[in-house]
Amino acid sequence: MPPNKLGLSTAIALAMGGCFATSAQAQQFPNCPTTVEVAQQFTGTAPAGWQSVLRPTDRRVADIRFQNGTAPDAPFIPFASGSGPGPTWSLHYEFPATQASVTMVCIYANTAFTFIREIQAPLPPKASVTYDHVNRAVILSHP
C-alpha cells in the first residue's frame, strides 16, 4: 500500500476507534434545577388565637443524593468518603462500572417535594456533592 493510503486508512481507523471509545465513556450527572416553585396550603385549623400565613421561602436545591431504585423510600447510597466540617464540606460517591443505573435525587429547602431522575449506565465512576453554607449552594462535580 502506498504511504499516503496507509496514512489515510490509519487515520480513519483511529477516528472510528475514537468514536467507539467516546460512546463507551461514562456520562456526567445532570445539574439539579436550581429552584422549584411549590404552592403549599395549610389544611388544618389554627389553634385559638393563632392564624396561618404563608411566608415566601427560598426553595433552592439543598441536597443531592443517589438511590438504587426510584421508590421514594429506597435507601440512599452511602457516600464513600467526605470532608468537613466547616463552612464548606463535601461527600464523595463512587459508582462501580457494573452498576446499571442510579436514581439521582434533588432535595429542596422548605418543601417536601424532590425531583428524581434515573441515570442509566455508563455511570461516572465518581461524583462529589459540595455544600457551601456561606453562599448557600450545593455543587455537584465529577472529580
PDB file of C-alpha atoms in Angstrom:
ATOM      1  CA  MET A   1       0.000   0.000   0.000  1.00  0.00           C
ATOM      2  CA  PRO A   2       1.383   3.460  -0.826  1.00  0.00           C
ATOM      3  CA  PRO A   3       2.338   5.522   2.268  1.00  0.00           C
ATOM      4  CA  ASN A   4      -0.400   8.129   1.780  1.00  0.00           C
ATOM      5  CA  LYS A   5      -3.139   5.438   1.627  1.00  0.00           C
ATOM      6  CA  LEU A   6      -1.728   3.727   4.707  1.00  0.00           C
ATOM      7  CA  GLY A   7      -1.795   7.064   6.494  1.00  0.00           C
ATOM      8  CA  LEU A   8      -5.396   7.704   5.406  1.00  0.00           C
ATOM      9  CA  SER A   9      -6.635   4.248   6.408  1.00  0.00           C
ATOM     10  CA  THR A  10      -4.809   4.531   9.746  1.00  0.00           C
ATOM     11  CA  ALA A  11      -6.376   7.950  10.344  1.00  0.00           C
ATOM     12  CA  ILE A  12      -9.853   6.569   9.553  1.00  0.00           C
ATOM     13  CA  ALA A  13      -9.311   3.580  11.852  1.00  0.00           C
ATOM     14  CA  LEU A  14      -8.114   5.868  14.654  1.00  0.00           C
ATOM     15  CA  ALA A  15     -11.068   8.206  14.154  1.00  0.00           C
ATOM     16  CA  MET A  16     -13.512   5.298  14.270  1.00  0.00           C
ATOM     17  CA  GLY A  17     -11.803   3.896  17.332  1.00  0.00           C
ATOM     18  CA  GLY A  18     -12.068   7.317  18.934  1.00  0.00           C
ATOM     19  CA  CYS A  19     -15.802   7.363  18.202  1.00  0.00           C
ATOM     20  CA  PHE A  20     -16.280   3.988  19.841  1.00  0.00           C
ATOM     21  CA  ALA A  21     -14.220   4.997  22.868  1.00  0.00           C
ATOM     22  CA  THR A  22     -16.216   8.207  23.266  1.00  0.00           C
ATOM     23  CA  SER A  23     -19.582   6.420  23.154  1.00  0.00           C
ATOM     24  CA  ALA A  24     -18.473   3.961  25.845  1.00  0.00           C
ATOM     25  CA  GLN A  25     -17.233   6.676  28.210  1.00  0.00           C
ATOM     26  CA  ALA A  26     -19.265   7.437  31.282  1.00  0.00           C
ATOM     27  CA  GLN A  27     -21.613  10.363  31.191  1.00  0.00           C
ATOM     28  CA  GLN A  28     -21.837  13.068  33.835  1.00  0.00           C
ATOM     29  CA  PHE A  29     -24.775  13.529  36.152  1.00  0.00           C
ATOM     30  CA  PRO A  30     -27.017  16.444  35.156  1.00  0.00           C
ATOM     31  CA  ASN A  31     -27.365  19.507  37.364  1.00  0.00           C
ATOM     32  CA  CYS A  32     -30.446  19.700  39.563  1.00  0.00           C
ATOM     33  CA  PRO A  33     -32.858  22.522  38.771  1.00  0.00           C
ATOM     34  CA  THR A  34     -31.639  25.420  40.945  1.00  0.00           C
ATOM     35  CA  THR A  35     -35.039  26.225  42.479  1.00  0.00           C
ATOM     36  CA  VAL A  36     -38.581  24.871  42.387  1.00  0.00           C
ATOM     37  CA  GLU A  37     -41.922  26.587  42.670  1.00  0.00           C
ATOM     38  CA  VAL A  38     -44.292  24.908  45.114  1.00  0.00           C
ATOM     39  CA  ALA A  39     -47.736  26.063  46.210  1.00  0.00           C
ATOM     40  CA  GLN A  40     -48.254  24.967  49.786  1.00  0.00           C
ATOM     41  CA  GLN A  41     -51.516  25.241  51.654  1.00  0.00           C
ATOM     42  CA  PHE A  42     -52.351  24.876  55.328  1.00  0.00           C
ATOM     43  CA  THR A  43     -55.233  22.390  55.581  1.00  0.00           C
ATOM     44  CA  GLY A  44     -55.687  22.209  59.350  1.00  0.00           C
ATOM     45  CA  THR A  45     -57.241  24.583  61.837  1.00  0.00           C
ATOM     46  CA  ALA A  46     -55.066  27.108  63.596  1.00  0.00           C
ATOM     47  CA  PRO A  47     -55.136  26.924  67.392  1.00  0.00           C
ATOM     48  CA  ALA A  48     -57.273  29.541  69.164  1.00  0.00           C
ATOM     49  CA  GLY A  49     -55.695  32.973  68.928  1.00  0.00           C
ATOM     50  CA  TRP A  50     -53.392  31.991  66.048  1.00  0.00           C
ATOM     51  CA  GLN A  51     -53.671  32.444  62.304  1.00  0.00           C
ATOM     52  CA  SER A  52     -51.863  30.725  59.479  1.00  0.00           C
ATOM     53  CA  VAL A  53     -49.972  32.866  56.953  1.00  0.00           C
ATOM     54  CA  LEU A  54     -47.836  31.803  54.027  1.00  0.00           C
ATOM     55  CA  ARG A  55     -44.439  33.471  54.012  1.00  0.00           C
ATOM     56  CA  PRO A  56     -42.218  33.465  50.949  1.00  0.00           C
ATOM     57  CA  THR A  57     -39.386  30.981  51.287  1.00  0.00           C
ATOM     58  CA  ASP A  58     -36.332  30.025  49.277  1.00  0.00           C
ATOM     59  CA  ARG A  59     -36.925  26.634  47.683  1.00  0.00           C
ATOM     60  CA  ARG A  60     -33.379  26.205  46.386  1.00  0.00           C
ATOM     61  CA  VAL A  61     -31.655  22.870  45.950  1.00  0.00           C
ATOM     62  CA  ALA A  62     -30.415  21.918  49.417  1.00  0.00           C
ATOM     63  CA  ASP A  63     -29.110  18.383  48.930  1.00  0.00           C
ATOM     64  CA  ILE A  64     -28.246  15.876  46.203  1.00  0.00           C
ATOM     65  CA  ARG A  65     -28.323  12.152  46.914  1.00  0.00           C
ATOM     66  CA  PHE A  66     -28.328   8.895  44.992  1.00  0.00           C
ATOM     67  CA  GLN A  67     -30.580   5.827  45.380  1.00  0.00           C
ATOM     68  CA  ASN A  68     -30.742   2.312  43.981  1.00  0.00           C
ATOM     69  CA  GLY A  69     -34.251   2.400  42.537  1.00  0.00           C
ATOM     70  CA  THR A  70     -36.928   5.020  42.027  1.00  0.00           C
ATOM     71  CA  ALA A  71     -39.183   4.244  45.005  1.00  0.00           C
ATOM     72  CA  PRO A  72     -39.483   7.249  47.348  1.00  0.00           C
ATOM     73  CA  ASP A  73     -38.471   5.090  50.316  1.00  0.00           C
ATOM     74  CA  ALA A  74     -35.474   3.429  48.600  1.00  0.00           C
ATOM     75  CA  PRO A  75     -32.390   3.809  50.794  1.00  0.00           C
ATOM     76  CA  PHE A  76     -29.779   6.351  49.821  1.00  0.00           C
ATOM     77  CA  ILE A  77     -26.460   5.046  48.512  1.00  0.00           C
ATOM     78  CA  PRO A  78     -23.844   5.685  51.222  1.00  0.00           C
ATOM     79  CA  PHE A  79     -21.032   8.065  50.392  1.00  0.00           C
ATOM     80  CA  ALA A  80     -17.533   6.581  50.117  1.00  0.00           C
ATOM     81  CA  SER A  81     -15.769   9.439  51.903  1.00  0.00           C
ATOM     82  CA  GLY A  82     -16.293  13.001  52.993  1.00  0.00           C
ATOM     83  CA  SER A  83     -14.565  16.170  54.033  1.00  0.00           C
ATOM     84  CA  GLY A  84     -15.582  18.721  56.617  1.00  0.00           C
ATOM     85  CA  PRO A  85     -16.962  20.003  58.924  1.00  0.00           C
ATOM     86  CA  GLY A  86     -16.737  23.682  58.191  1.00  0.00           C
ATOM     87  CA  PRO A  87     -18.451  26.327  56.103  1.00  0.00           C
ATOM     88  CA  THR A  88     -17.837  24.118  53.031  1.00  0.00           C
ATOM     89  CA  TRP A  89     -17.763  20.326  53.101  1.00  0.00           C
ATOM     90  CA  SER A  90     -18.171  17.504  50.584  1.00  0.00           C
ATOM     91  CA  LEU A  91     -19.486  13.965  50.251  1.00  0.00           C
ATOM     92  CA  HIS A  92     -17.757  11.750  47.709  1.00  0.00           C
ATOM     93  CA  TYR A  93     -19.580   8.901  45.947  1.00  0.00           C
ATOM     94  CA  GLU A  94     -18.177   6.013  43.930  1.00  0.00           C
ATOM     95  CA  PHE A  95     -20.157   4.037  41.361  1.00  0.00           C
ATOM     96  CA  PRO A  96     -18.884   0.629  40.224  1.00  0.00           C
ATOM     97  CA  ALA A  97     -18.675   0.051  36.469  1.00  0.00           C
ATOM     98  CA  THR A  98     -21.081  -2.887  36.905  1.00  0.00           C
ATOM     99  CA  GLN A  99     -23.875  -0.687  38.311  1.00  0.00           C
ATOM    100  CA  ALA A 100     -26.680  -0.486  35.721  1.00  0.00           C
ATOM    101  CA  SER A 101     -28.337   2.709  36.994  1.00  0.00           C
ATOM    102  CA  VAL A 102     -28.876   5.026  39.936  1.00  0.00           C
ATOM    103  CA  THR A 103     -31.609   7.457  40.789  1.00  0.00           C
ATOM    104  CA  MET A 104     -30.395  10.995  41.320  1.00  0.00           C
ATOM    105  CA  VAL A 105     -32.429  12.817  43.968  1.00  0.00           C
ATOM    106  CA  CYS A 106     -32.590  16.620  44.167  1.00  0.00           C
ATOM    107  CA  ILE A 107     -33.884  17.752  47.569  1.00  0.00           C
ATOM    108  CA  TYR A 108     -35.155  21.303  48.035  1.00  0.00           C
ATOM    109  CA  ALA A 109     -35.247  23.578  51.072  1.00  0.00           C
ATOM    110  CA  ASN A 110     -38.565  24.377  52.763  1.00  0.00           C
ATOM    111  CA  THR A 111     -40.628  21.755  50.934  1.00  0.00           C
ATOM    112  CA  ALA A 112     -41.269  18.033  50.989  1.00  0.00           C
ATOM    113  CA  PHE A 113     -41.016  17.787  47.186  1.00  0.00           C
ATOM    114  CA  THR A 114     -37.988  16.323  45.451  1.00  0.00           C
ATOM    115  CA  PHE A 115     -37.025  15.820  41.836  1.00  0.00           C
ATOM    116  CA  ILE A 116     -35.717  12.397  40.852  1.00  0.00           C
ATOM    117  CA  ARG A 117     -34.120  11.178  37.654  1.00  0.00           C
ATOM    118  CA  GLU A 118     -32.936   7.702  36.783  1.00  0.00           C
ATOM    119  CA  ILE A 119     -29.471   7.722  35.237  1.00  0.00           C
ATOM    120  CA  GLN A 120     -28.542   4.691  33.143  1.00  0.00           C
ATOM    121  CA  ALA A 121     -25.042   3.235  32.715  1.00  0.00           C
ATOM    122  CA  PRO A 122     -22.377   4.013  31.883  1.00  0.00           C
ATOM    123  CA  LEU A 123     -22.253   5.984  35.129  1.00  0.00           C
ATOM    124  CA  PRO A 124     -19.478   8.342  36.116  1.00  0.00           C
ATOM    125  CA  PRO A 125     -17.068   6.421  38.363  1.00  0.00           C
ATOM    126  CA  LYS A 126     -17.145   9.204  40.955  1.00  0.00           C
ATOM    127  CA  ALA A 127     -19.192  12.235  41.936  1.00  0.00           C
ATOM    128  CA  SER A 128     -18.852  14.774  44.730  1.00  0.00           C
ATOM    129  CA  VAL A 129     -21.549  16.906  46.329  1.00  0.00           C
ATOM    130  CA  THR A 130     -20.157  20.047  47.959  1.00  0.00           C
ATOM    131  CA  TYR A 131     -22.218  22.015  50.453  1.00  0.00           C
ATOM    132  CA  ASP A 132     -21.211  25.690  50.542  1.00  0.00           C
ATOM    133  CA  HIS A 133     -23.046  27.102  53.554  1.00  0.00           C
ATOM    134  CA  VAL A 134     -21.520  30.558  53.108  1.00  0.00           C
ATOM    135  CA  ASN A 135     -23.035  31.032  49.637  1.00  0.00           C
ATOM    136  CA  ARG A 136     -25.998  28.711  50.266  1.00  0.00           C
ATOM    137  CA  ALA A 137     -25.087  26.471  47.317  1.00  0.00           C
ATOM    138  CA  VAL A 138     -24.906  22.761  46.587  1.00  0.00           C
ATOM    139  CA  ILE A 139     -22.461  21.871  43.834  1.00  0.00           C
ATOM    140  CA  LEU A 140     -22.237  18.536  42.001  1.00  0.00           C
ATOM    141  CA  SER A 141     -18.870  17.752  40.451  1.00  0.00           C
ATOM    142  CA  HIS A 142     -17.126  14.838  38.788  1.00  0.00           C
ATOM    143  CA  PRO A 143     -13.563  14.600  40.058  1.00  0.00           C
TER     144      PRO A 143
END
